[in-house]
PDB file of C-alpha atoms and ligand atoms in Angstrom:
ATOM      1  CA  UNK A   1      15.147 -16.271  20.899  1.00 70.00           C
ATOM      2  CA  UNK A   2      17.933 -15.687  18.381  1.00 84.00           C
ATOM      3  CA  UNK A   3      19.515 -18.931  17.191  1.00 92.00           C
ATOM      4  CA  UNK A   4      23.290 -18.877  17.216  1.00 97.00           C
ATOM      5  CA  UNK A   5      25.305 -21.087  14.890  1.00 98.00           C
ATOM      6  CA  UNK A   6      28.980 -21.835  15.280  1.00 98.00           C
ATOM      7  CA  UNK A   7      30.484 -21.781  11.771  1.00 98.00           C
ATOM      8  CA  UNK A   8      33.840 -22.958  10.478  1.00 98.00           C
ATOM      9  CA  UNK A   9      35.574 -19.646   9.828  1.00 98.00           C
ATOM     10  CA  UNK A  10      36.906 -20.814   6.443  1.00 98.00           C
ATOM     11  CA  UNK A  11      33.310 -21.222   5.171  1.00 98.00           C
ATOM     12  CA  UNK A  12      32.775 -17.512   5.757  1.00 97.00           C
ATOM     13  CA  UNK A  13      35.789 -16.541   3.677  1.00 96.00           C
ATOM     14  CA  UNK A  14      38.352 -16.369   6.460  1.00 97.00           C
ATOM     15  CA  UNK A  15      41.724 -17.656   5.135  1.00 98.00           C
ATOM     16  CA  UNK A  16      42.161 -20.028   8.075  1.00 98.00           C
ATOM     17  CA  UNK A  17      42.906 -23.283   6.273  1.00 98.00           C
ATOM     18  CA  UNK A  18      46.181 -25.178   6.501  1.00 97.00           C
ATOM     19  CA  UNK A  19      47.077 -23.891   3.028  1.00 97.00           C
ATOM     20  CA  UNK A  20      46.252 -20.280   3.911  1.00 97.00           C
ATOM     21  CA  UNK A  21      43.076 -20.340   1.807  1.00 97.00           C
ATOM     22  CA  UNK A  22      39.382 -20.130   2.629  1.00 97.00           C
ATOM     23  CA  UNK A  23      36.435 -22.197   1.358  1.00 96.00           C
ATOM     24  CA  UNK A  24      33.690 -19.608   1.118  1.00 96.00           C
ATOM     25  CA  UNK A  25      30.169 -20.944   0.710  1.00 96.00           C
ATOM     26  CA  UNK A  26      27.824 -18.962  -1.476  1.00 94.00           C
ATOM     27  CA  UNK A  27      24.386 -19.683  -0.113  1.00 96.00           C
ATOM     28  CA  UNK A  28      21.650 -17.071   0.324  1.00 96.00           C
ATOM     29  CA  UNK A  29      20.619 -18.521   3.687  1.00 97.00           C
ATOM     30  CA  UNK A  30      24.131 -18.215   5.032  1.00 96.00           C
ATOM     31  CA  UNK A  31      24.303 -14.603   3.903  1.00 95.00           C
ATOM     32  CA  UNK A  32      20.958 -13.906   5.559  1.00 96.00           C
ATOM     33  CA  UNK A  33      21.973 -15.540   8.833  1.00 97.00           C
ATOM     34  CA  UNK A  34      25.245 -13.623   8.762  1.00 95.00           C
ATOM     35  CA  UNK A  35      23.359 -10.346   8.274  1.00 95.00           C
ATOM     36  CA  UNK A  36      21.040 -11.316  11.157  1.00 95.00           C
ATOM     37  CA  UNK A  37      24.046 -11.770  13.419  1.00 96.00           C
ATOM     38  CA  UNK A  38      23.338 -15.463  14.024  1.00 97.00           C
ATOM     39  CA  UNK A  39      26.768 -16.749  12.997  1.00 98.00           C
ATOM     40  CA  UNK A  40      29.759 -17.182  15.276  1.00 98.00           C
ATOM     41  CA  UNK A  41      32.860 -17.820  13.126  1.00 98.00           C
ATOM     42  CA  UNK A  42      35.447 -20.086  14.683  1.00 98.00           C
ATOM     43  CA  UNK A  43      38.517 -22.030  13.571  1.00 98.00           C
ATOM     44  CA  UNK A  44      39.519 -24.734  16.037  1.00 98.00           C
ATOM     45  CA  UNK A  45      42.974 -25.221  14.588  1.00 98.00           C
ATOM     46  CA  UNK A  46      43.859 -21.550  14.868  1.00 98.00           C
ATOM     47  CA  UNK A  47      42.243 -21.377  18.315  1.00 98.00           C
ATOM     48  CA  UNK A  48      44.319 -24.395  19.343  1.00 98.00           C
ATOM     49  CA  UNK A  49      47.455 -22.380  18.611  1.00 98.00           C
ATOM     50  CA  UNK A  50      48.453 -23.722  15.192  1.00 98.00           C
ATOM     51  CA  UNK A  51      49.887 -21.253  12.655  1.00 98.00           C
ATOM     52  CA  UNK A  52      48.394 -20.477   9.250  1.00 98.00           C
ATOM     53  CA  UNK A  53      49.532 -21.783   6.868  1.00 98.00           C
ATOM     54  CA  UNK A  54      50.424 -25.047   8.610  1.00 98.00           C
ATOM     55  CA  UNK A  55      51.286 -28.589   7.535  1.00 97.00           C
ATOM     56  CA  UNK A  56      48.265 -30.712   6.611  1.00 97.00           C
ATOM     57  CA  UNK A  57      47.302 -33.121   9.374  1.00 98.00           C
ATOM     58  CA  UNK A  58      45.180 -36.270   9.416  1.00 98.00           C
ATOM     59  CA  UNK A  59      43.679 -38.401  12.181  1.00 98.00           C
ATOM     60  CA  UNK A  60      45.440 -41.736  12.568  1.00 98.00           C
ATOM     61  CA  UNK A  61      43.847 -45.086  13.386  1.00 96.00           C
ATOM     62  CA  UNK A  62      44.962 -44.738  17.018  1.00 97.00           C
ATOM     63  CA  UNK A  63      43.172 -41.388  17.280  1.00 97.00           C
ATOM     64  CA  UNK A  64      46.242 -39.164  17.280  1.00 98.00           C
ATOM     65  CA  UNK A  65      46.475 -36.267  14.813  1.00 98.00           C
ATOM     66  CA  UNK A  66      49.732 -36.232  12.876  1.00 98.00           C
ATOM     67  CA  UNK A  67      51.181 -34.020  10.155  1.00 98.00           C
ATOM     68  CA  UNK A  68      52.540 -35.609   6.990  1.00 96.00           C
ATOM     69  CA  UNK A  69      56.041 -35.163   8.437  1.00 96.00           C
ATOM     70  CA  UNK A  70      55.083 -37.178  11.531  1.00 96.00           C
ATOM     71  CA  UNK A  71      54.646 -34.363  14.057  1.00 98.00           C
ATOM     72  CA  UNK A  72      52.009 -35.092  16.701  1.00 98.00           C
ATOM     73  CA  UNK A  73      49.595 -32.134  16.825  1.00 98.00           C
ATOM     74  CA  UNK A  74      46.869 -33.877  18.835  1.00 98.00           C
ATOM     75  CA  UNK A  75      47.070 -31.522  21.808  1.00 98.00           C
ATOM     76  CA  UNK A  76      46.481 -28.414  19.653  1.00 98.00           C
ATOM     77  CA  UNK A  77      43.470 -30.110  18.024  1.00 98.00           C
ATOM     78  CA  UNK A  78      42.052 -31.050  21.424  1.00 98.00           C
ATOM     79  CA  UNK A  79      42.599 -27.537  22.761  1.00 98.00           C
ATOM     80  CA  UNK A  80      40.739 -26.057  19.779  1.00 98.00           C
ATOM     81  CA  UNK A  81      37.872 -28.505  20.311  1.00 98.00           C
ATOM     82  CA  UNK A  82      37.594 -27.774  24.036  1.00 98.00           C
ATOM     83  CA  UNK A  83      37.544 -24.039  23.371  1.00 98.00           C
ATOM     84  CA  UNK A  84      34.818 -24.568  20.772  1.00 98.00           C
ATOM     85  CA  UNK A  85      32.741 -26.394  23.365  1.00 98.00           C
ATOM     86  CA  UNK A  86      33.363 -23.690  25.962  1.00 98.00           C
ATOM     87  CA  UNK A  87      32.286 -21.018  23.460  1.00 98.00           C
ATOM     88  CA  UNK A  88      29.100 -22.946  22.617  1.00 98.00           C
ATOM     89  CA  UNK A  89      28.275 -23.370  26.295  1.00 98.00           C
ATOM     90  CA  UNK A  90      28.931 -19.699  27.095  1.00 97.00           C
ATOM     91  CA  UNK A  91      26.832 -18.449  24.181  1.00 97.00           C
ATOM     92  CA  UNK A  92      24.197 -21.205  24.375  1.00 97.00           C
ATOM     93  CA  UNK A  93      24.993 -22.313  20.825  1.00 98.00           C
ATOM     94  CA  UNK A  94      23.131 -25.493  19.881  1.00 98.00           C
ATOM     95  CA  UNK A  95      23.987 -25.721  16.172  1.00 98.00           C
ATOM     96  CA  UNK A  96      27.242 -25.846  14.267  1.00 98.00           C
ATOM     97  CA  UNK A  97      27.879 -25.599  10.541  1.00 98.00           C
ATOM     98  CA  UNK A  98      31.238 -27.241   9.998  1.00 98.00           C
ATOM     99  CA  UNK A  99      33.470 -27.812   6.973  1.00 98.00           C
ATOM    100  CA  UNK A 100      33.240 -31.408   5.801  1.00 98.00           C
ATOM    101  CA  UNK A 101      36.306 -33.697   5.683  1.00 98.00           C
ATOM    102  CA  UNK A 102      38.526 -31.557   7.940  1.00 98.00           C
ATOM    103  CA  UNK A 103      40.370 -33.365  10.759  1.00 98.00           C
ATOM    104  CA  UNK A 104      38.784 -30.792  13.096  1.00 98.00           C
ATOM    105  CA  UNK A 105      35.472 -29.915  11.490  1.00 98.00           C
ATOM    106  CA  UNK A 106      34.455 -32.946   9.378  1.00 98.00           C
ATOM    107  CA  UNK A 107      31.169 -34.485  10.502  1.00 98.00           C
ATOM    108  CA  UNK A 108      30.644 -37.362   8.035  1.00 98.00           C
ATOM    109  CA  UNK A 109      34.016 -38.072   6.478  1.00 98.00           C
ATOM    110  CA  UNK A 110      37.688 -37.400   7.085  1.00 98.00           C
ATOM    111  CA  UNK A 111      40.915 -38.382   5.308  1.00 98.00           C
ATOM    112  CA  UNK A 112      42.178 -41.840   6.125  1.00 98.00           C
ATOM    113  CA  UNK A 113      45.382 -40.808   7.914  1.00 98.00           C
ATOM    114  CA  UNK A 114      47.750 -41.884   5.183  1.00 97.00           C
ATOM    115  CA  UNK A 115      47.962 -38.618   3.221  1.00 98.00           C
ATOM    116  CA  UNK A 116      46.861 -40.205  -0.039  1.00 97.00           C
ATOM    117  CA  UNK A 117      43.709 -38.166  -0.592  1.00 97.00           C
ATOM    118  CA  UNK A 118      41.369 -40.979   0.375  1.00 98.00           C
ATOM    119  CA  UNK A 119      38.342 -40.323   2.577  1.00 98.00           C
ATOM    120  CA  UNK A 120      36.714 -42.623   5.094  1.00 98.00           C
ATOM    121  CA  UNK A 121      33.635 -42.324   7.272  1.00 98.00           C
ATOM    122  CA  UNK A 122      34.520 -40.423  10.435  1.00 98.00           C
ATOM    123  CA  UNK A 123      34.454 -37.195  12.407  1.00 98.00           C
ATOM    124  CA  UNK A 124      36.957 -34.462  13.094  1.00 98.00           C
ATOM    125  CA  UNK A 125      38.068 -33.781  16.670  1.00 98.00           C
ATOM    126  CA  UNK A 126      35.921 -30.672  17.216  1.00 98.00           C
ATOM    127  CA  UNK A 127      32.846 -32.089  15.464  1.00 98.00           C
ATOM    128  CA  UNK A 128      33.083 -35.206  17.627  1.00 98.00           C
ATOM    129  CA  UNK A 129      33.343 -33.312  20.920  1.00 98.00           C
ATOM    130  CA  UNK A 130      30.514 -30.890  20.102  1.00 98.00           C
ATOM    131  CA  UNK A 131      28.248 -33.722  18.983  1.00 98.00           C
ATOM    132  CA  UNK A 132      28.996 -35.664  22.178  1.00 98.00           C
ATOM    133  CA  UNK A 133      27.705 -32.637  24.089  1.00 98.00           C
ATOM    134  CA  UNK A 134      24.440 -32.444  22.201  1.00 98.00           C
ATOM    135  CA  UNK A 135      25.282 -29.779  19.647  1.00 98.00           C
ATOM    136  CA  UNK A 136      23.692 -30.507  16.271  1.00 98.00           C
ATOM    137  CA  UNK A 137      26.319 -30.595  13.538  1.00 98.00           C
ATOM    138  CA  UNK A 138      25.660 -29.800   9.876  1.00 98.00           C
ATOM    139  CA  UNK A 139      28.134 -29.702   6.996  1.00 98.00           C
ATOM    140  CA  UNK A 140      28.228 -27.031   4.297  1.00 98.00           C
ATOM    141  CA  UNK A 141      26.220 -29.446   2.129  1.00 97.00           C
ATOM    142  CA  UNK A 142      23.407 -29.414   4.694  1.00 98.00           C
ATOM    143  CA  UNK A 143      22.520 -25.728   4.944  1.00 98.00           C
ATOM    144  CA  UNK A 144      18.955 -26.429   3.809  1.00 97.00           C
ATOM    145  CA  UNK A 145      18.598 -29.145   6.461  1.00 98.00           C
ATOM    146  CA  UNK A 146      19.873 -26.738   9.093  1.00 98.00           C
ATOM    147  CA  UNK A 147      17.239 -24.242   7.924  1.00 97.00           C
ATOM    148  CA  UNK A 148      14.509 -26.873   8.314  1.00 97.00           C
ATOM    149  CA  UNK A 149      15.767 -27.725  11.795  1.00 97.00           C
ATOM    150  CA  UNK A 150      15.756 -24.058  12.814  1.00 95.00           C
ATOM    151  CA  UNK A 151      12.243 -23.375  11.531  1.00 91.00           C
TER     152      UNK A 151
HETATM  153 FE1  SF4 B   1      38.140 -24.360   8.460  1.00 88.31          FE
HETATM  154 FE2  SF4 B   1      37.824 -25.990  10.516  1.00 88.31          FE
HETATM  155 FE3  SF4 B   1      40.031 -26.137   9.028  1.00 88.31          FE
HETATM  156 FE4  SF4 B   1      39.678 -24.049  10.629  1.00 88.31          FE
HETATM  157  S1  SF4 B   1      39.921 -26.160  11.251  1.00 88.31           S
HETATM  158  S2  SF4 B   1      40.329 -23.967   8.500  1.00 88.31           S
HETATM  159  S3  SF4 B   1      37.453 -23.757  10.494  1.00 88.31           S
HETATM  160  S4  SF4 B   1      37.933 -26.582   8.365  1.00 88.31           S
END
């Protein structure tokens, strides 16, 4: 049975981030899994209909996702998360490797909602929904742990 891993597209070099950049991860395991065809790249914010580049957004205390200019982008974030879940269910994906600290993909910490560069413990919208449905989430700092879990 081939394991499939949903991966934040920006970690695979796709320029999907709010600033139009990527955050490629150079890890031999990731390259091997990619070559094996195990990885399913996905960007929830693009899938939710947001443009690239786009204004930075942070999760507020009330759970809404707002840009620094005060635009409510919660519905796009939710749409991207629901499509991620649908994709995982269709393709029987049980693992996700998601970019830490993102308001969509973060699995341990996120920014505090006040656009001052400060992080707090928390989860992005997509990470939270996938985890609630039993998908195991790993950050880019946990590739070795993901390997152990797979083997
Ligand atoms: Fe990367 Fe996730 Fe941000 Fe898309 S939403 S750019 S996949 S961290």
